[in-house]
Short mmCIF file of C-alpha atoms in Angstrom, two decimals:
data_model
loop_
_atom_site.label_atom_id
_atom_site.label_comp_id
_atom_site.label_asym_id
_atom_site.label_seq_id
_atom_site.Cartn_x
_atom_site.Cartn_y
_atom_site.Cartn_z
CA MET A 1 88.64 64.14 98.30
CA THR A 2 91.63 63.96 100.58
CA PHE A 3 93.19 66.91 102.36
CA LYS A 4 96.24 66.68 100.11
CA LYS A 5 94.10 66.86 96.94
CA ILE A 6 92.18 69.83 98.33
CA GLY A 7 95.46 71.58 99.09
CA ILE A 8 96.74 70.98 95.56
CA VAL A 9 93.50 72.29 94.05
CA PHE A 10 93.61 75.36 96.29
CA LEU A 11 97.24 76.00 95.41
CA GLY A 12 96.47 75.71 91.68
CA LEU A 13 93.55 78.11 91.92
CA SER A 14 95.62 80.54 94.01
CA LEU A 15 98.43 80.53 91.44
CA LEU A 16 95.94 81.08 88.62
CA TYR A 17 94.42 84.07 90.44
CA VAL A 18 97.83 85.56 91.24
CA GLY A 19 98.90 85.07 87.62
CA GLN A 20 95.82 86.85 86.35
CA ALA A 21 96.21 89.72 88.83
CA ARG A 22 99.90 90.00 87.94
CA SER A 23 99.19 90.16 84.18
CA GLN A 24 96.74 93.01 84.78
CA GLU A 25 99.14 94.75 87.14
CA ILE A 26 101.99 94.85 84.62
CA SER A 27 99.79 95.60 81.60
CA PRO A 28 100.05 99.12 80.21
CA TYR A 29 96.28 98.88 79.38
CA VAL A 30 93.51 99.87 81.75
CA GLY A 31 90.36 99.38 79.68
CA SER A 32 87.87 101.95 78.45
CA ARG A 33 85.91 102.17 81.67
CA ALA A 34 88.94 103.82 83.26
CA CYS A 35 88.72 106.51 80.54
CA ALA A 36 85.08 107.16 81.43
CA GLU A 37 86.00 108.67 84.77
CA CYS A 38 87.33 111.81 83.06
CA HIS A 39 85.88 111.50 79.54
CA GLU A 40 82.33 110.44 80.32
CA GLU A 41 80.56 112.02 77.32
CA VAL A 42 83.09 110.61 74.81
CA TYR A 43 83.00 107.22 76.47
CA ASN A 44 79.16 107.15 76.45
CA ASN A 45 79.10 108.11 72.76
CA PHE A 46 81.59 105.41 71.95
CA GLU A 47 79.70 102.74 73.87
CA THR A 48 76.35 103.80 72.37
CA TYR A 49 77.23 104.43 68.73
CA SER A 50 80.44 102.65 67.78
CA LYS A 51 80.40 99.10 66.42
CA LYS A 52 83.92 98.76 67.76
CA ALA A 53 82.59 98.79 71.30
CA ARG A 54 80.86 95.51 70.55
CA SER A 55 83.60 93.79 68.56
CA TRP A 56 83.83 90.80 70.94
CA ALA A 57 80.31 89.83 69.99
CA HIS A 58 81.37 89.77 66.31
CA ILE A 59 84.22 87.45 67.14
CA GLN A 60 81.93 85.14 69.12
CA ARG A 61 79.44 84.97 66.23
CA LEU A 62 82.19 83.79 63.87
CA ALA A 63 84.24 81.66 66.32
CA PRO A 64 82.46 78.37 65.61
CA LYS A 65 83.49 78.63 61.94
CA LEU A 66 87.15 79.47 62.60
CA THR A 67 90.25 77.56 63.53
CA ALA A 68 92.16 78.60 66.69
CA GLU A 69 94.78 80.29 64.51
CA GLU A 70 92.13 82.22 62.49
CA LEU A 71 90.46 83.25 65.75
CA ARG A 72 93.77 84.60 67.15
CA GLY A 73 94.07 86.60 63.91
CA CYS A 74 90.78 88.32 64.70
CA TYR A 75 92.05 89.45 68.15
CA GLU A 76 94.57 91.89 66.68
CA CYS A 77 91.86 94.13 65.29
CA HIS A 78 88.85 93.20 67.40
CA THR A 79 90.28 93.52 70.90
CA THR A 80 92.42 96.05 72.74
CA GLY A 81 96.19 95.55 72.86
CA TYR A 82 96.35 91.92 71.77
CA GLY A 83 100.02 90.88 71.47
CA LYS A 84 101.10 94.18 73.01
CA GLY A 85 100.53 93.54 76.71
CA GLY A 86 96.75 93.95 76.53
CA PHE A 87 94.08 91.41 75.71
CA ILE A 88 95.12 87.83 76.55
CA SER A 89 91.80 85.95 76.62
CA TYR A 90 88.23 86.72 77.62
CA GLU A 91 88.74 84.84 80.85
CA LYS A 92 91.91 86.73 81.84
CA THR A 93 91.27 90.20 80.39
CA PRO A 94 87.54 90.69 79.71
CA HIS A 95 87.90 94.48 80.12
CA LEU A 96 90.01 94.46 76.92
CA SER A 97 87.88 92.09 74.87
CA ASP A 98 86.35 94.83 72.66
CA VAL A 99 88.08 97.51 70.67
CA GLY A 100 88.33 100.27 73.17
CA CYS A 101 89.76 103.77 73.63
CA GLU A 102 93.31 102.45 73.98
CA THR A 103 93.20 100.77 70.61
CA CYS A 104 93.47 104.19 68.96
CA HIS A 105 94.82 106.36 71.75
CA GLY A 106 97.49 103.93 73.03
CA PRO A 107 97.87 102.21 76.38
CA GLY A 108 96.41 104.41 79.12
CA LYS A 109 97.89 103.18 82.36
CA LYS A 110 100.50 105.93 82.68
CA HIS A 111 98.02 108.59 81.59
CA VAL A 112 95.52 107.44 84.22
CA GLU A 113 98.11 107.10 86.98
CA SER A 114 99.44 110.57 86.24
CA GLY A 115 95.98 112.07 86.78
CA GLY A 116 95.49 112.66 83.02
CA ASP A 117 98.79 114.02 81.69
CA PRO A 118 97.97 114.62 77.98
CA ASP A 119 101.57 113.88 76.98
CA LEU A 120 101.12 110.30 78.13
CA ILE A 121 98.35 109.38 75.67
CA ARG A 122 97.75 109.89 71.90
CA GLY A 123 95.20 112.69 71.68
CA LYS A 124 94.89 113.30 67.96
CA ILE A 125 94.33 110.32 65.65
CA SER A 126 95.25 110.23 61.96
CA GLN A 127 94.14 107.84 59.23
CA ASP A 128 97.66 106.36 59.17
CA GLN A 129 97.18 105.04 62.69
CA CYS A 130 94.02 103.24 61.58
CA ASN A 131 95.68 101.41 58.73
CA SER A 132 96.93 98.49 60.76
CA CYS A 133 93.35 97.18 60.79
CA HIS A 134 91.57 99.37 58.27
CA ASN A 135 93.72 98.55 55.28
CA GLU A 136 93.00 97.66 51.62
CA LYS A 137 93.33 93.89 52.25
CA ARG A 138 90.79 93.89 55.04
CA VAL A 139 88.45 96.26 53.22
CA ARG A 140 88.29 93.77 50.37
CA ALA A 141 88.04 90.71 52.65
CA PHE A 142 85.36 92.03 54.98
CA ASN A 143 83.76 94.77 52.91
CA PHE A 144 84.07 97.54 55.39
CA LYS A 145 85.26 101.10 55.08
CA PRO A 146 87.43 102.90 57.60
CA LEU A 147 85.73 105.66 59.59
CA ILE A 148 87.92 107.74 61.84
CA TYR A 149 85.00 109.32 63.68
CA GLY A 150 82.27 106.76 62.95
CA GLY A 151 80.24 107.19 66.10
CA VAL A 152 83.26 107.55 68.34
CA HIS A 153 83.82 111.21 69.26
#
């Protein structure tokens, strides 16, 4: 490989890294592990008991049977912040690949950066906020029932 080709490869990899770092820098999402620093017990319960905490594994199991478009349709409900500045791909944003705290409580970057200002995060969750994913159409299609506190808190 010539010096010029090595330089081009290095430049390409550098731009890819900077792009990934930049996308995480401007994202309003921080990932559930950031929540664990202050909310350790709730985080541990969520990780231990909630199926949502393992939603990426469900996508991976079905992925071979789905088209790319169908797969992207899964991301809205089975990742954190897809299409809203959060999950992009497993390679770029693995910390957002499962349903996490911010799926229900909203993006947490400002909350974390403020040292935990409760006005910068959604504390109380209602059934209405769950309806974007847990709605009648999806209940029929996937045979699941919405659970607000199903192993989460």
